[in-house]
Short mmCIF file of C-alpha atoms in Angstrom, two decimals:
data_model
loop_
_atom_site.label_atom_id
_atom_site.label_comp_id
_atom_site.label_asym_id
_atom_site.label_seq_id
_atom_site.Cartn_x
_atom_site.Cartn_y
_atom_site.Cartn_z
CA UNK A 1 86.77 74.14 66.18
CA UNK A 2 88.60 70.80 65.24
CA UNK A 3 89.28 70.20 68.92
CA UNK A 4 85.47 70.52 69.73
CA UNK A 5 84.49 68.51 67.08
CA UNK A 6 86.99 65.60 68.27
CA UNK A 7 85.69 66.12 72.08
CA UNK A 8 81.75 65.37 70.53
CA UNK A 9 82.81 62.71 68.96
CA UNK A 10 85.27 60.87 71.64
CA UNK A 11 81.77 61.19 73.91
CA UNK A 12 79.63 59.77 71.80
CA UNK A 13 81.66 56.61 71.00
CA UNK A 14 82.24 56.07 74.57
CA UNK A 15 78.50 56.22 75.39
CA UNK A 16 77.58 53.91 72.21
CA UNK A 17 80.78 51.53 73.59
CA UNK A 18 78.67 51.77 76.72
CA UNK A 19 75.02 50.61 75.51
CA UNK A 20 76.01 48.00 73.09
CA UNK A 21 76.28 45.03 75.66
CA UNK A 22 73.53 45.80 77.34
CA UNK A 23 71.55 46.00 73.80
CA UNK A 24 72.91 43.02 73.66
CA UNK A 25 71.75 41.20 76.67
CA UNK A 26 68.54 42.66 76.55
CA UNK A 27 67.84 40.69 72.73
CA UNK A 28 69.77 37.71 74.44
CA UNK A 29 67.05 37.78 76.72
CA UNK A 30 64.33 38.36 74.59
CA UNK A 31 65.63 35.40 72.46
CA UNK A 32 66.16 32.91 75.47
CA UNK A 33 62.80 33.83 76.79
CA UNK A 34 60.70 32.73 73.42
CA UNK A 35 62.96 29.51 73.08
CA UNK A 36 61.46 28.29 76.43
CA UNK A 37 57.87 28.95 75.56
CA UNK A 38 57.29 26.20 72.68
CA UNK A 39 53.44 27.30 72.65
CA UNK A 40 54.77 30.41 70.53
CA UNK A 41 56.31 28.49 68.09
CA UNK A 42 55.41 28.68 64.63
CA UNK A 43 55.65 24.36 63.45
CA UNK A 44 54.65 22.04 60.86
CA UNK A 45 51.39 20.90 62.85
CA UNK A 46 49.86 24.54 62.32
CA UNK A 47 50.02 23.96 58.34
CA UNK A 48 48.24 20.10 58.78
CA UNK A 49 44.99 21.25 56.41
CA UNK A 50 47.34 22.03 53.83
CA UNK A 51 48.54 18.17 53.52
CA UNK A 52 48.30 17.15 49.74
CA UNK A 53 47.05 14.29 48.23
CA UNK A 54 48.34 12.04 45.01
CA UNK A 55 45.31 11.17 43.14
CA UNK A 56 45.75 8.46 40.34
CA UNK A 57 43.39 6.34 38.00
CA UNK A 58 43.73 3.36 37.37
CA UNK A 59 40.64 1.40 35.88
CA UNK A 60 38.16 3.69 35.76
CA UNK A 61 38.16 3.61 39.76
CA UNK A 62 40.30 6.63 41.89
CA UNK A 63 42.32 5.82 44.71
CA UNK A 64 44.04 8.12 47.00
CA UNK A 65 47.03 7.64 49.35
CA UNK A 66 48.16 10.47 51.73
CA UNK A 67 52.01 11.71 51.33
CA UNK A 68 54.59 9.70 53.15
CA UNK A 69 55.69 11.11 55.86
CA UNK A 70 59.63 11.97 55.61
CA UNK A 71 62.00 11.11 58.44
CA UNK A 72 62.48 13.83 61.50
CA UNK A 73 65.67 16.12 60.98
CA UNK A 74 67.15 16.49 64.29
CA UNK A 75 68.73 19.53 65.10
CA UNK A 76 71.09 21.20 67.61
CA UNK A 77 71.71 24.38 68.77
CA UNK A 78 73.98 25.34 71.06
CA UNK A 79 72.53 28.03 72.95
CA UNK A 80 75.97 29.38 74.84
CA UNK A 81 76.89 30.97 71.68
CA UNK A 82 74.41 32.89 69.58
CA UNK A 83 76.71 33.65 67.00
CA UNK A 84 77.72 30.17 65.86
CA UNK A 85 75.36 27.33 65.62
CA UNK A 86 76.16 24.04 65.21
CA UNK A 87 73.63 21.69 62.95
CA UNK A 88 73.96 18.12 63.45
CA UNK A 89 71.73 16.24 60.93
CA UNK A 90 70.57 12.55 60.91
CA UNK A 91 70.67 10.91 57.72
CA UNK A 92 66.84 9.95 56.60
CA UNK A 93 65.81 7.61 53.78
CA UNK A 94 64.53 10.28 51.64
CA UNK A 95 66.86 13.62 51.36
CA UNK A 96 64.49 16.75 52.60
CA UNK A 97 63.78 19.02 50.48
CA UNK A 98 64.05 21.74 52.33
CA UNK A 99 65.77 22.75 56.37
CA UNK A 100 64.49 23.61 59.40
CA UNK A 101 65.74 27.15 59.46
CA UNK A 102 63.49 29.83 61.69
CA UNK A 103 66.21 29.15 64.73
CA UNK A 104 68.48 31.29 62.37
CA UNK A 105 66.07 34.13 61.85
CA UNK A 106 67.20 36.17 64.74
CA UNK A 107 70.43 36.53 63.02
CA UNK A 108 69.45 37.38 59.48
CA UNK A 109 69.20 41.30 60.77
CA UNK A 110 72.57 41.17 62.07
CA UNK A 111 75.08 38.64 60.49
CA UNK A 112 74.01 38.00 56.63
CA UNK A 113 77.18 36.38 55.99
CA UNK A 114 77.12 34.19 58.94
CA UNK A 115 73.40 32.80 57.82
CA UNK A 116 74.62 32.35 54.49
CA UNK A 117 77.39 30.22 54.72
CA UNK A 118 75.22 27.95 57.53
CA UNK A 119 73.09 27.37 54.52
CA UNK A 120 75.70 26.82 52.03
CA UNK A 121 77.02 24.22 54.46
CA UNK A 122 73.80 22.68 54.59
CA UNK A 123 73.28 22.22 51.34
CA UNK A 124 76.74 20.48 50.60
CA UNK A 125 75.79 18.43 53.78
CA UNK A 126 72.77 17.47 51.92
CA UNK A 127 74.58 16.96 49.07
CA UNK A 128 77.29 13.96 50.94
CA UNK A 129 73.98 12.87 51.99
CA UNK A 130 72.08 11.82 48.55
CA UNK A 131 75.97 10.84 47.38
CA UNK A 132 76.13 8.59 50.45
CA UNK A 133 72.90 6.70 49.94
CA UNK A 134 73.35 6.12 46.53
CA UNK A 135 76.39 4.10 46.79
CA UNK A 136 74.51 2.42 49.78
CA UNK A 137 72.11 0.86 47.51
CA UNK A 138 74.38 0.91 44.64
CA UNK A 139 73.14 2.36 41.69
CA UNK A 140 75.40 5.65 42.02
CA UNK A 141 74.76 6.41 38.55
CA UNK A 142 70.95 7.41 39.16
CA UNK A 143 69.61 10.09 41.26
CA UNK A 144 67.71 8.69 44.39
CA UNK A 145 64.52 10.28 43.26
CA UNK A 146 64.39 7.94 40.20
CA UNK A 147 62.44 4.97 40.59
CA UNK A 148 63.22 1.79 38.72
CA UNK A 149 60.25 0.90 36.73
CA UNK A 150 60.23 -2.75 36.23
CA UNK A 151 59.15 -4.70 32.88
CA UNK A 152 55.23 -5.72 34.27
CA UNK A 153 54.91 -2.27 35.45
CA UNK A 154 55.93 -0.67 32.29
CA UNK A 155 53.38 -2.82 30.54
CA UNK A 156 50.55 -1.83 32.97
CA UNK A 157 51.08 1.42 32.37
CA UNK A 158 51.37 1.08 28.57
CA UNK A 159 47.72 -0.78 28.73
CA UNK A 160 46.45 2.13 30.72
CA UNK A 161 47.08 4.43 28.10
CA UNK A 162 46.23 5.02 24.38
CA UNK A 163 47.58 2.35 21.87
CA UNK A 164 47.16 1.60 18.93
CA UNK A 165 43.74 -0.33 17.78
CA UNK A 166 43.85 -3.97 16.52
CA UNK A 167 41.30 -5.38 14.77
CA UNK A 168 41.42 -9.43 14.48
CA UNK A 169 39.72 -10.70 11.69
CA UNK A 170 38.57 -13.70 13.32
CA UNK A 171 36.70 -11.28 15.86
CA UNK A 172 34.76 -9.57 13.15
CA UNK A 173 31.85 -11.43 13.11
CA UNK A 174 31.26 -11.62 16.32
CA UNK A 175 31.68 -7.93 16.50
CA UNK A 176 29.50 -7.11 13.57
CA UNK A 177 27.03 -9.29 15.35
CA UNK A 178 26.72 -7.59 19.08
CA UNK A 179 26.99 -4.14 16.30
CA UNK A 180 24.09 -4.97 14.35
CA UNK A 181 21.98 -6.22 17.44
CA UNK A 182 22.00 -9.90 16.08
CA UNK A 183 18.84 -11.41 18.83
CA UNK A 184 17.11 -7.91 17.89
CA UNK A 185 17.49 -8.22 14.24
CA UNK A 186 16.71 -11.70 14.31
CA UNK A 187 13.04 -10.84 15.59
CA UNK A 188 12.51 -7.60 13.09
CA UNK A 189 13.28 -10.42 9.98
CA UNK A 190 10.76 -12.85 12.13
CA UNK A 191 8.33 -10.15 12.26
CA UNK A 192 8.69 -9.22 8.95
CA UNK A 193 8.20 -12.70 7.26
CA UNK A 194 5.19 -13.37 9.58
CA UNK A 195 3.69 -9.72 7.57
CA UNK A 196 4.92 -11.37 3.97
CA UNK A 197 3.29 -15.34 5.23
CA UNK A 198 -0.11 -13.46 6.55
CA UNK A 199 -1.08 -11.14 3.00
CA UNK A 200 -3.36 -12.91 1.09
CA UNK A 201 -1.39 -13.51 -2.18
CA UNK A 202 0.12 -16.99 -3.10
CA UNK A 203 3.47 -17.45 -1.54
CA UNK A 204 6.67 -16.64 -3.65
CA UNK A 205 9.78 -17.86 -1.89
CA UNK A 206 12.23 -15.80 -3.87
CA UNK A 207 10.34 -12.67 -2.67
CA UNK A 208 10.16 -13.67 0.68
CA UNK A 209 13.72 -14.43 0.55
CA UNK A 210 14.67 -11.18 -1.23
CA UNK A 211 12.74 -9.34 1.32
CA UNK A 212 14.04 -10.59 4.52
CA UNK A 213 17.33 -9.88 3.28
CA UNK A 214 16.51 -6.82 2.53
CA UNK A 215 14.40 -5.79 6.07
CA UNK A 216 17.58 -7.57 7.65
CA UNK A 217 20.58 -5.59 6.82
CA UNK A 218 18.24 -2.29 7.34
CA UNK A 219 18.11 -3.34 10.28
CA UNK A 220 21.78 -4.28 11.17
CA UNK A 221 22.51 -0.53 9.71
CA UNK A 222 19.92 1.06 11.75
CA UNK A 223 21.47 -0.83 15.04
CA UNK A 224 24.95 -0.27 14.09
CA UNK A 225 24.13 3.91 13.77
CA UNK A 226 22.31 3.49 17.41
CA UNK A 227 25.12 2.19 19.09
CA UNK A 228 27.27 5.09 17.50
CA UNK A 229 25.62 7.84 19.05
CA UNK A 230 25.25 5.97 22.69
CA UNK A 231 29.11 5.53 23.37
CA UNK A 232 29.16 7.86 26.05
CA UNK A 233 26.08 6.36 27.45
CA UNK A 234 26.04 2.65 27.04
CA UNK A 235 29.97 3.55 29.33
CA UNK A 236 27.44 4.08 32.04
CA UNK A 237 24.88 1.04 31.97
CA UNK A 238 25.51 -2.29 32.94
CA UNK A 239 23.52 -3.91 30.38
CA UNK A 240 25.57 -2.28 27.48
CA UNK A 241 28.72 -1.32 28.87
CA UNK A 242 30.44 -4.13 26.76
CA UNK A 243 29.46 -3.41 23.19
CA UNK A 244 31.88 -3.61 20.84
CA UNK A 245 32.09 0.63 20.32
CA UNK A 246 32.25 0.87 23.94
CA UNK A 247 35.13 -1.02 24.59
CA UNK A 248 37.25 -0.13 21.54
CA UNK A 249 36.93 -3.17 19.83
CA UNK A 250 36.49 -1.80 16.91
CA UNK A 251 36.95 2.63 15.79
CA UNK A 252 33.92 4.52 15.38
CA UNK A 253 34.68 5.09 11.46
CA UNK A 254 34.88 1.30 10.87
CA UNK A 255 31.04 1.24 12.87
CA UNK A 256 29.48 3.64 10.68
CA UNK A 257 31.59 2.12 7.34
CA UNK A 258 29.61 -1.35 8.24
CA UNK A 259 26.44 0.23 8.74
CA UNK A 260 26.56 2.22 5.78
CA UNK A 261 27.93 -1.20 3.78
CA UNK A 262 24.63 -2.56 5.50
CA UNK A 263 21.70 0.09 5.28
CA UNK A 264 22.46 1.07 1.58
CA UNK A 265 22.45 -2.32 -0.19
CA UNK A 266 19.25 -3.02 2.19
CA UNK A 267 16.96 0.04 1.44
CA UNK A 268 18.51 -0.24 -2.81
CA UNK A 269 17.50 -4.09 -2.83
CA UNK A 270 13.93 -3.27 -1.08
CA UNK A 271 13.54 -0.90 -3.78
CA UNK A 272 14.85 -2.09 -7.00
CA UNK A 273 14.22 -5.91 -6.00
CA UNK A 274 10.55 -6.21 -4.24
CA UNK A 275 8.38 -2.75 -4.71
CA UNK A 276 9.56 1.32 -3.80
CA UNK A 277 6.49 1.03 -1.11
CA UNK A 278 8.62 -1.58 0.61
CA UNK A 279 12.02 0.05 0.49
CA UNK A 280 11.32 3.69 1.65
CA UNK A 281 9.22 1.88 4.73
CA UNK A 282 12.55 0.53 4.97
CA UNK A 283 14.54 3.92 4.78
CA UNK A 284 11.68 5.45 6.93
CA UNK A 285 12.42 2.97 10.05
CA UNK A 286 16.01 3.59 9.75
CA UNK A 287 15.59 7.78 10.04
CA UNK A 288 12.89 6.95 12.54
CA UNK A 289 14.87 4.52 14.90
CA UNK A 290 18.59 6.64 14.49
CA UNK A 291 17.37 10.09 14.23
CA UNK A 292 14.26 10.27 16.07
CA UNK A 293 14.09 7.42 18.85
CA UNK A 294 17.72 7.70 19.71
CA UNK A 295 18.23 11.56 20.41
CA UNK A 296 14.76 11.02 22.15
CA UNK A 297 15.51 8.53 25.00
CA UNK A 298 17.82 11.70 26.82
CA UNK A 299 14.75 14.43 26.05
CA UNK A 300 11.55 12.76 26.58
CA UNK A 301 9.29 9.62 27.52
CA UNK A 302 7.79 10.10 24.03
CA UNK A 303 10.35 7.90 23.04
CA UNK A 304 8.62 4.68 23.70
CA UNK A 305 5.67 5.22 21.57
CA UNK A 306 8.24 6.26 18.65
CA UNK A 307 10.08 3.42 19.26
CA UNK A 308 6.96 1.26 19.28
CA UNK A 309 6.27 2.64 15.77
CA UNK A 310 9.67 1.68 14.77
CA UNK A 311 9.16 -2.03 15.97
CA UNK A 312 5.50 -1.87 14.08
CA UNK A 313 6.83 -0.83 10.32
CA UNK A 314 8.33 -4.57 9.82
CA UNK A 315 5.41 -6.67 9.75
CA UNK A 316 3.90 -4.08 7.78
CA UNK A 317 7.05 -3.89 5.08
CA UNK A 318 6.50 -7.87 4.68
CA UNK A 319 2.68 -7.31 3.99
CA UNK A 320 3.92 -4.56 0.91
CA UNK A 321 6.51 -7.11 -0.27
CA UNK A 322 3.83 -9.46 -1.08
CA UNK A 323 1.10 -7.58 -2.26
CA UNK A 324 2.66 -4.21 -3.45
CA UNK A 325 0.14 -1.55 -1.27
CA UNK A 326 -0.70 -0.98 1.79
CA UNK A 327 -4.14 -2.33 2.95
CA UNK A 328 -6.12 -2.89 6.80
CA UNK A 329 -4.49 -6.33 7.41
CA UNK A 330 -0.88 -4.68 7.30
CA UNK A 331 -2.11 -2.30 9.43
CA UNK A 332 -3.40 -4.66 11.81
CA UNK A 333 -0.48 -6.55 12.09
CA UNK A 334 1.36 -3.32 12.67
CA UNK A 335 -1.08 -3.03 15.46
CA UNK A 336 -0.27 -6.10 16.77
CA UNK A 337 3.36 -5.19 17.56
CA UNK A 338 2.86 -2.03 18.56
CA UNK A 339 0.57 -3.34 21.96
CA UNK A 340 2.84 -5.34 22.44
CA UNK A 341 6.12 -3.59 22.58
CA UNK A 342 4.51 -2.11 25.76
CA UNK A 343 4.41 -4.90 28.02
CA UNK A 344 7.27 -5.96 27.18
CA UNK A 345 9.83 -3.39 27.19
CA UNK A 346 7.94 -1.88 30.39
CA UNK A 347 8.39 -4.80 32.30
CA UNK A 348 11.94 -5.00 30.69
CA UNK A 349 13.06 -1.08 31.79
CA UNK A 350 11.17 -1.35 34.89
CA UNK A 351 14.66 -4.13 36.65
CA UNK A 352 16.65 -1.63 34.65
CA UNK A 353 15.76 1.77 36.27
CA UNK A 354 18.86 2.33 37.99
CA UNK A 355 21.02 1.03 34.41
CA UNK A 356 18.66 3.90 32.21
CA UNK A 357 19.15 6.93 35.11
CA UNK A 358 22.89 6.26 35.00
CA UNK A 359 22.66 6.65 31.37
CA UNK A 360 20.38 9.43 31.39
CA UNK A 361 17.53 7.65 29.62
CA UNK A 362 14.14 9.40 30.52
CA UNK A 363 12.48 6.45 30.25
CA UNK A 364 9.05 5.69 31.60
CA UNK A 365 9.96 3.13 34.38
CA UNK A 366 12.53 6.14 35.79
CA UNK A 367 10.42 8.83 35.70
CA UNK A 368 6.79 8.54 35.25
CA UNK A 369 6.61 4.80 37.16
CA UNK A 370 3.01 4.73 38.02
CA UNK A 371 2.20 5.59 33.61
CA UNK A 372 4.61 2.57 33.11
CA UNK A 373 2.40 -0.04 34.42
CA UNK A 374 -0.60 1.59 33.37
CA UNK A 375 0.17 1.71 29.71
CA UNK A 376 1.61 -2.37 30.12
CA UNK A 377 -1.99 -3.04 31.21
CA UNK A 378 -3.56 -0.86 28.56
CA UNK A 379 -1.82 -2.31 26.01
CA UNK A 380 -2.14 -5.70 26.92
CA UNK A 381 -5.63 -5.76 27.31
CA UNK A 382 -5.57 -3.95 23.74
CA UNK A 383 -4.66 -7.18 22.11
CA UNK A 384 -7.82 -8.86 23.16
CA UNK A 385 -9.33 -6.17 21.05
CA UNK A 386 -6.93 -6.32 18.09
CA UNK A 387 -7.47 -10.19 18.00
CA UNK A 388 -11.07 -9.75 18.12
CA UNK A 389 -10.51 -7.07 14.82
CA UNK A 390 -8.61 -9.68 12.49
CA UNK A 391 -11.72 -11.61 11.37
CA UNK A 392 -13.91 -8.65 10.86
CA UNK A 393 -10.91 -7.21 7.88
CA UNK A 394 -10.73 -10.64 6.59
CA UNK A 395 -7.06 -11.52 8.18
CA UNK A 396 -8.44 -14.96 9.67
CA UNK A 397 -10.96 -16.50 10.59
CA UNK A 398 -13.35 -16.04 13.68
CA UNK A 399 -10.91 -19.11 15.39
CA UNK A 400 -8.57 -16.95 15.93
CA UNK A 401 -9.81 -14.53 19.02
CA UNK A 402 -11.17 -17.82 20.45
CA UNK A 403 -8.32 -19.83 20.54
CA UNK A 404 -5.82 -16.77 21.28
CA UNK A 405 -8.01 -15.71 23.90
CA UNK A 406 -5.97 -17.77 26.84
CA UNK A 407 -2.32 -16.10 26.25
CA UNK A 408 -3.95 -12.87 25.73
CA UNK A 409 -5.71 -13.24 29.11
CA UNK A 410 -2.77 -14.78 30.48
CA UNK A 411 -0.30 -11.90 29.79
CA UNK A 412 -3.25 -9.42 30.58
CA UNK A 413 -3.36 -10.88 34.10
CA UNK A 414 0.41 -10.89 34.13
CA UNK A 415 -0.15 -7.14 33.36
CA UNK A 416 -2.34 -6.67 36.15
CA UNK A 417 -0.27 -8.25 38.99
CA UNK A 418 2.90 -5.64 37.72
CA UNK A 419 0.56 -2.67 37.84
CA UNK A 420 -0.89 -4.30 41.48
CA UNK A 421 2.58 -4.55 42.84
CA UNK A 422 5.02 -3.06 40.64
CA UNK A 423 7.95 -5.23 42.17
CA UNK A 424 10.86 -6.80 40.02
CA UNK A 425 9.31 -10.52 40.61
CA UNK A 426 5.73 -9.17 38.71
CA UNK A 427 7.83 -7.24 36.13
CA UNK A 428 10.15 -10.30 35.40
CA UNK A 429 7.49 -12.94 35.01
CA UNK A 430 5.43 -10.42 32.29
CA UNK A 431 9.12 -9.89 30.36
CA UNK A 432 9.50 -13.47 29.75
CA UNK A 433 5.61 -13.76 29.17
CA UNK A 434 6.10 -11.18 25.94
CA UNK A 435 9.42 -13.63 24.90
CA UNK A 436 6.73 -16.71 23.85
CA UNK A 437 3.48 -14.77 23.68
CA UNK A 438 4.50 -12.96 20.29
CA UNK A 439 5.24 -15.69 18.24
CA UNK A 440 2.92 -17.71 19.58
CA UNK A 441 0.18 -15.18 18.54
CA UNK A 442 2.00 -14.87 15.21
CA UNK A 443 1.52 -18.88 14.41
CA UNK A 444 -1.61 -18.65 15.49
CA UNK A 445 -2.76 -15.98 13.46
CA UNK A 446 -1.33 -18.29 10.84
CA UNK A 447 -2.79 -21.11 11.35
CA UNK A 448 -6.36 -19.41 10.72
CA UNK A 449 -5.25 -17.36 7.75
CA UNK A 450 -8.25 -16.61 5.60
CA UNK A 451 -7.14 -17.36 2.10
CA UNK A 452 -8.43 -14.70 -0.63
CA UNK A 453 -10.45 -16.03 -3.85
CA UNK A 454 -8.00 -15.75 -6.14
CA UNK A 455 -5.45 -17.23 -4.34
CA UNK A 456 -8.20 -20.42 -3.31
CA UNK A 457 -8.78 -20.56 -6.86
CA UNK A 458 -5.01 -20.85 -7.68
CA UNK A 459 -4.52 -23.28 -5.43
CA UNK A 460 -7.13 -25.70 -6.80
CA UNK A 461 -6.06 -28.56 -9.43
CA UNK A 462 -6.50 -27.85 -13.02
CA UNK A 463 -9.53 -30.55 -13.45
CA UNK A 464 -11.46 -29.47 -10.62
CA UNK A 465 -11.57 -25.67 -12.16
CA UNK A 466 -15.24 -24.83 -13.80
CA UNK A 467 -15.59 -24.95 -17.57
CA UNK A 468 -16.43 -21.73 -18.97
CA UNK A 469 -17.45 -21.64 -22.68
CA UNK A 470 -17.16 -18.73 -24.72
CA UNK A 471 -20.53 -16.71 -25.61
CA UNK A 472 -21.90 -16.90 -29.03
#
């Protein structure tokens, strides 16, 4: 039985002795056969979609630059000998990170060990390599995957970032100025004092002072809290992209600390100082302009007409500070400003359109453009009217719609040619119209103030009063 079992197995290692070479050449073959037919091959061109990119920002603007391209690893194989292969490597400027190694695929199945220690020998190849370059350029101390950063690059980089904020107190009050809206604040105290020099009470210069004070800083507050909420948006617009919040020139808590340092004394010295008529109109223009106008210029066109009550209330808050109540000549003052805020902040969005969309205003010139001109013209003509109004409350005298008759017709027809063409020339010429037209209207008014009895009477000299003698 042991004898047979020997025989069997003597036969079957001679007939496996047999096959093995020609198992052999057959995968020789096989091999030799796909190594002449590059179209098979599996490269680095099939994987080109798959390039990355290195994105990077640098001043608000992204550039993008493609991955250098590493230097060609040439390799050898000597194809006489399947079982050995030879690697001979040219040194590039940049180490690769990783081999060409499908030529030893064939050989995983068979020879592990032999594929192993080719990439063992590889990687201490690599290794001589990085060693070899870094005492070329002579820093053998760092890795050649370090860069060097120099001094000016560190410091770009550092103003790039986050840092600390510094305030310089000699730049505070030109901050606080472009904060509080200083050329916008300047005409709400004009405005105002106009109101105060048009009631028909005998002029009191302390009040008038008190109360311009007072209408001022409620307005530098009310400014101050608008530019808080439009950070993110003013970023967008050309017009406002360098107020002071929006460049970090001052921290939002030190915004809101000025306001409040502003709109508190303001509203409490309208109140306690001149009348409580005066100083909640005062409080009421501040929610109205930073609570209602502001969150309104993102929802709805509405906002212009709320914002054109908010530019009315300060003629009228000068009329209360001189006469304690409200009565028809504040009112028509009010009147007066709110026409025309219309043509002029129409003609003033309408060269702006592209500025307010980036923002995400929804103002009328962006999306209702054919209402924008319409309404300038409306209201323009609407001053003719409200002139014609002012003698019949006793405001002035019947001068006044006669000789304010030409500007009104003037910006009227100014009116007309921007809803005729609607082009930035027509638009620009009725925005610097509105500039002189408003004071202008306001002196005028002035000049033909109609003086109430009592005050006529005060202003007459002691010997020229009648003699009144008591009745028996």
């Amino acid at each position: 039985m042991n004898g047979l079992e020997g025989f069997v197995g003597v036969s079957v290692k001679q007939k496996l002795a047999r096959n093995v070479p020609r198992c052999n050449q057959i995968a020789r073959s096989l091999i030799q056969l796909h190594r002449r037919d590059p179209s098979n091959w599996l490269t680095y061109q099939h994987f080109n979609f798959l390039k990355r990119q290195y994105v990077s920002k640098n001043t608000s603007e992204l550039h993008q630059r493609a991955i250098p391209k590493q230097a060609p690893v040439l390799t050898i194989v000597d194809e006489r000998d399947d079982s050995v292969e030879r690697q001979v490597e040219q040194v590039p400027t940049i180490s690769p990170a990783a081999t060409d190694t499908g030529p030893q695929a064939e050989d995983a199945t068979h020879k592990p060990q032999d594929k192993l220690s080719i990439l063992k020998s590889t990687a201490e190849n690599a290794a001589a390599q990085n060693v070899s370059v870094s005492h070329m350029t002579g820093t053998p101390d760092e890795p050649p995957h370090v860069q060097v950063e120099t001094e000016e690059e560190k410091q770009a980089r550092l103003d790039r970032q986050w840092k600390q904020l510094k305030v310089d107190r000699a730049d505070l009050p030109d901050i606080y100025a472009r904060l509080s809206k200083i050329k916008l604040t300047a005409l709400v105290v004009t405005t105002a004092a106009a109101g105060f020099a048009m009631a028909p009470v005998p002029f009191d210069s302390v009040m008038f002072f008190v109360s311009s004070l007072g209408t001022g800083l409620a307005s530098c507050a009310a400014n101050s809290i608008n530019q808080y909420f439009e950070v993110p948006f003013d970023s967008n617009m050309n017009r406002t992209k360098n107020r002071p919040l929006v460049r970090g020139q001052i921290s939002p808590l030190h915004a809101v600390s000025f306001a409040l340092a502003c709109g508190v004394p303001g509203v409490a010295l309208l109140t306690l100082a001149v009348n409580p008529l005066t100083g909640f109109l005062g409080a009421l223009n501040i929610f109205l302009y930073t609570c209602c106008y502001t969150p309104l210029k993102r929802l709805s066109i509405t906002n212009t007409w709320v914002g054109a009550v908010v530019g009315a209330i300060p003629p009228v808050m000068g009329w209360t500070a001189a006469t304690g109540c409200l009565e028809p000549g504040a009112l028509l003052l009010g009147g007066f400003l709110y026409s025309w805020q219309f043509p002029h902040f129409n003609a003033l969005s309408w060269n702006l359109r592209e500025d307010y969309s980036r923002g995400g205003y929804r103002m009328m010139s962006v999306t209702h453009p054919a209402m924008c001109k319409r309404v300038a013209l409306r209201h323009s003509l609407g001053l003719i009217g409200l002139s014609t109004l002012a003698p019949v409350l006793d405001v002035t005298t019947w001068t006044f719609p006669i000789i304010s008759l030409p500007i009104n017709l003037y910006i009227s027809y100014l009116a007309f040619r921007f809803y005729h063409k609607g082009d930035r020339s027509s638009a620009r010429k009725l925005f610097f119209c509105s500039l002189w037209h408003l004071p202008m209207l306001l002196l005028l008014a002035l000049t033909c103030k109609k003086y109430s009895r009592n005050q006529e009477g005060a202003a007459l000299p002691p010997a020229s009063l009648p003699l009144t003698f008591p009745a028996s």
